Amino acid sequence: MCGFGWSRQHGAFSARSWGTNLEARARASRFEVMPHDVMTGHTADDQAETVLINLLRGAGLAGLAGMQRNQRHPILALRRTQTHQLCRELKIEVVEDPTNTDPKFQRNRIRHELIPLMDVIAQRDVAAILDRQADLFREDSMLLDDLAKKIDVTDAKLLAVAPVALARRAIRQWLTEIYPPDAATVERVLEVARGTTLACEIGSNREVRRSQQRLQIFTK
């Protein structure tokens, strides 16, 4: 980062107010200061770690799909060892973040402890398996997203009889336009659609109400 004119001091200063999830907040802050077209060096090994982290958090298909293969992640198909080998061949200095070995961070323990143990137990390259699974999860997730978009989420009667997996996705897509909902919020909206209750809070001083078989978002 220093090559782009960003100092380590900036990151250290910001970290004082980051709270408990330091890794996630640090990642978000990096993307905030980077130009939108900056490409990252995430590899297939990073993808495997991300899938496991999201699994431990109880994520659904979208989380298990990991990072998308796009212009921002141009080397996501490469392994970490391959990138190091390329750097050696091209005489490019590899700079390691010293926090990458700090066991207080969950990702580091997954990288240095969990995945090596899984390799031994499975007697296979687990990172490669997880990377392939992420692709499969992404394909399934994209299909379900497309199907969910065809549901009129404001039609309470239609939403109540739709397959639950699609109904949940339709609700999540609808509410994400305002603020990404958690699983409990999605379930509360589904209960409103089913007529179990007439209204529910969705956060940010907003609520979903049911009136004449229609769902609407109101500011409280």
Coordinates of C-alpha atoms in Angstrom, one line a residue:
M1 CA 0.0 0.0 0.0
C2 CA 2.8 2.4 0.7
G3 CA 3.7 2.4 -3.0
F4 CA 0.3 4.0 -3.7
G5 CA 0.9 6.7 -1.1
W6 CA -1.1 5.2 1.7
S7 CA 0.7 5.1 5.1
R8 CA 0.6 2.4 7.8
Q9 CA -0.1 5.2 10.2
H10 CA -3.5 5.8 8.7
G11 CA -4.5 2.2 9.3
A12 CA -3.2 2.1 12.8
F13 CA -5.1 5.3 13.7
S14 CA -8.4 4.0 12.3
A15 CA -8.1 0.7 14.1
R16 CA -8.5 2.4 17.5
S17 CA -12.3 2.7 17.0
W18 CA -12.9 -0.5 15.1
G19 CA -14.4 -2.6 17.8
T20 CA -14.4 -6.3 18.0
N21 CA -14.5 -7.5 14.4
L22 CA -11.1 -5.9 13.4
E23 CA -10.6 -8.1 10.4
A24 CA -13.9 -7.2 8.7
R25 CA -13.6 -3.5 9.5
A26 CA -10.0 -3.3 8.3
R27 CA -11.0 -4.9 5.1
A28 CA -13.9 -2.5 4.6
S29 CA -11.7 0.5 5.3
R30 CA -9.1 -0.7 2.8
F31 CA -11.7 -0.8 0.1
E32 CA -13.0 2.6 1.1
V33 CA -9.7 4.3 0.4
M34 CA -8.8 2.3 -2.7
P35 CA -9.9 3.4 -6.1
H36 CA -12.8 1.3 -7.4
D37 CA -10.8 -0.3 -10.1
V38 CA -8.0 -1.6 -7.9
M39 CA -7.4 -5.3 -8.3
T40 CA -6.7 -7.5 -5.3
G41 CA -4.3 -10.4 -4.9
H42 CA -6.8 -12.9 -3.4
T43 CA -6.0 -16.5 -4.4
A44 CA -7.9 -19.8 -4.3
D45 CA -6.4 -20.3 -0.8
D46 CA -8.0 -17.1 0.3
Q47 CA -11.3 -18.2 -1.2
A48 CA -11.1 -21.5 0.7
E49 CA -10.5 -19.6 4.0
T50 CA -13.5 -17.3 3.2
V51 CA -15.8 -20.2 2.6
L52 CA -14.9 -21.7 6.0
I53 CA -15.2 -18.4 7.8
N54 CA -18.7 -17.9 6.3
L55 CA -19.6 -21.5 7.1
L56 CA -18.7 -20.9 10.8
R57 CA -20.8 -17.8 10.8
G58 CA -23.8 -19.7 9.6
A59 CA -23.9 -18.1 6.1
G60 CA -26.3 -19.3 3.4
L61 CA -25.4 -20.1 -0.2
A62 CA -24.3 -16.5 -1.0
G63 CA -21.8 -16.6 1.8
L64 CA -20.6 -20.1 0.9
A65 CA -20.0 -18.9 -2.7
G66 CA -17.2 -16.7 -1.3
M67 CA -15.7 -14.0 -3.5
Q68 CA -16.8 -13.6 -7.1
R69 CA -14.5 -14.3 -9.9
N70 CA -14.3 -10.9 -11.6
Q71 CA -12.0 -8.1 -12.6
R72 CA -11.3 -7.1 -9.0
H73 CA -10.1 -10.6 -8.2
P74 CA -8.1 -11.5 -11.3
I75 CA -5.9 -14.2 -9.7
L76 CA -8.6 -16.0 -7.7
A77 CA -8.0 -19.2 -9.6
L78 CA -4.3 -19.3 -8.7
R79 CA -2.9 -20.9 -5.6
R80 CA -0.8 -18.9 -3.1
T81 CA 2.3 -21.0 -3.8
Q82 CA 1.9 -20.1 -7.5
T83 CA 1.8 -16.4 -6.9
H84 CA 5.0 -16.7 -4.7
Q85 CA 6.7 -18.7 -7.4
L86 CA 5.8 -16.0 -10.0
C87 CA 7.2 -13.3 -7.8
R88 CA 10.4 -15.2 -7.4
E89 CA 10.7 -15.7 -11.2
L90 CA 10.0 -12.0 -11.9
K91 CA 12.2 -10.9 -9.0
I92 CA 9.3 -9.1 -7.3
E93 CA 9.7 -8.7 -3.6
V94 CA 6.9 -10.4 -1.6
V95 CA 5.7 -8.3 1.3
E96 CA 4.0 -10.2 4.1
D97 CA 1.7 -8.4 6.5
P98 CA 3.1 -9.3 10.0
T99 CA -0.5 -9.7 11.3
N100 CA -1.0 -12.7 8.9
T101 CA 0.6 -14.9 11.5
D102 CA -1.2 -13.5 14.6
P103 CA -3.3 -16.3 16.1
K104 CA -5.8 -13.8 17.6
F105 CA -7.3 -13.4 14.1
Q106 CA -9.8 -16.1 13.1
R107 CA -8.6 -16.2 9.5
N108 CA -5.0 -16.9 10.5
R109 CA -6.1 -19.9 12.7
I110 CA -8.1 -21.2 9.8
R111 CA -5.1 -20.8 7.5
H112 CA -2.4 -22.2 9.7
E113 CA -4.3 -24.7 11.9
L114 CA -7.7 -25.7 10.6
I115 CA -7.0 -26.2 6.9
P116 CA -3.7 -28.2 7.5
L117 CA -5.6 -30.4 9.9
M118 CA -8.4 -30.9 7.4
D119 CA -5.8 -31.9 4.8
V120 CA -4.5 -34.6 7.1
I121 CA -7.9 -35.9 8.0
A122 CA -9.2 -35.9 4.4
Q123 CA -5.9 -36.9 2.9
R124 CA -6.7 -34.4 0.2
D125 CA -6.0 -30.8 -0.8
V126 CA -9.0 -29.3 1.1
A127 CA -8.4 -25.7 -0.2
A128 CA -8.8 -26.9 -3.8
I129 CA -12.1 -28.7 -2.8
L130 CA -13.5 -25.7 -1.1
D131 CA -12.6 -23.5 -4.0
R132 CA -14.5 -25.7 -6.4
Q133 CA -17.4 -25.9 -4.0
A134 CA -17.6 -22.1 -3.9
D135 CA -18.1 -22.1 -7.7
L136 CA -20.9 -24.6 -7.3
F137 CA -22.5 -22.7 -4.5
R138 CA -22.3 -19.5 -6.6
E139 CA -24.1 -21.1 -9.6
D140 CA -26.9 -22.3 -7.3
S141 CA -27.1 -19.0 -5.6
M142 CA -27.4 -17.1 -8.8
L143 CA -30.1 -19.4 -10.1
L144 CA -32.1 -18.9 -6.9
D145 CA -31.6 -15.1 -7.0
D146 CA -33.0 -15.1 -10.6
L147 CA -36.0 -17.1 -9.5
A148 CA -36.6 -15.0 -6.4
K149 CA -36.7 -11.8 -8.5
K150 CA -39.7 -13.1 -10.3
I151 CA -41.7 -13.1 -7.1
D152 CA -43.8 -9.9 -6.3
V153 CA -42.5 -9.6 -2.7
T154 CA -45.2 -7.1 -1.9
D155 CA -48.0 -9.6 -2.7
A156 CA -48.5 -11.2 0.8
K157 CA -50.6 -14.1 -0.5
L158 CA -48.1 -15.0 -3.2
L159 CA -45.2 -14.7 -0.8
A160 CA -46.8 -16.9 1.8
V161 CA -47.3 -19.8 -0.6
A162 CA -44.0 -19.5 -2.5
P163 CA -41.3 -22.0 -1.7
V164 CA -39.7 -20.9 1.5
A165 CA -36.2 -20.7 0.1
L166 CA -37.3 -18.4 -2.7
A167 CA -39.6 -16.4 -0.4
R168 CA -36.7 -15.7 2.0
R169 CA -34.5 -14.6 -0.9
A170 CA -37.1 -12.3 -2.3
I171 CA -37.5 -10.7 1.1
R172 CA -33.8 -10.3 1.5
Q173 CA -33.5 -8.7 -2.0
W174 CA -36.3 -6.3 -1.2
L175 CA -35.0 -5.2 2.2
T176 CA -31.4 -5.0 1.0
E177 CA -32.3 -2.0 -1.1
I178 CA -32.6 -0.2 2.3
Y179 CA -30.3 -2.2 4.6
P180 CA -29.1 -5.9 4.4
P181 CA -31.4 -7.8 6.8
D182 CA -30.4 -10.6 9.2
A183 CA -32.1 -14.0 9.2
A184 CA -34.4 -13.1 12.1
T185 CA -35.7 -10.0 10.2
V186 CA -36.4 -12.1 7.1
E187 CA -38.4 -14.6 9.2
R188 CA -40.4 -11.8 10.8
V189 CA -41.4 -10.4 7.4
L190 CA -42.4 -13.9 6.3
E191 CA -44.6 -14.2 9.3
V192 CA -46.3 -10.9 8.4
A193 CA -46.9 -12.3 4.8
R194 CA -48.5 -15.4 6.3
G195 CA -50.8 -13.3 8.5
T196 CA -49.3 -14.4 11.8
T197 CA -48.8 -10.8 12.7
L198 CA -49.7 -7.5 11.0
A199 CA -46.4 -5.7 11.2
C200 CA -42.8 -6.2 12.2
E201 CA -39.7 -4.0 12.7
I202 CA -36.9 -4.3 10.1
G203 CA -34.4 -1.8 11.6
S204 CA -33.5 1.8 10.9
N205 CA -36.8 2.9 12.4
R206 CA -38.7 1.1 9.7
E207 CA -41.3 -1.6 9.7
V208 CA -43.2 -3.8 7.3
R209 CA -46.9 -3.8 7.4
R210 CA -49.6 -5.9 5.8
S211 CA -52.7 -4.2 4.5
Q212 CA -55.2 -5.7 2.0
Q213 CA -52.9 -8.5 1.1
R214 CA -50.0 -6.1 0.3
L215 CA -46.7 -5.6 2.2
Q216 CA -45.4 -2.1 2.5
I217 CA -42.4 -0.5 4.2
F218 CA -43.2 2.4 6.5
T219 CA -40.9 4.8 8.5
K220 CA -41.9 4.9 12.1

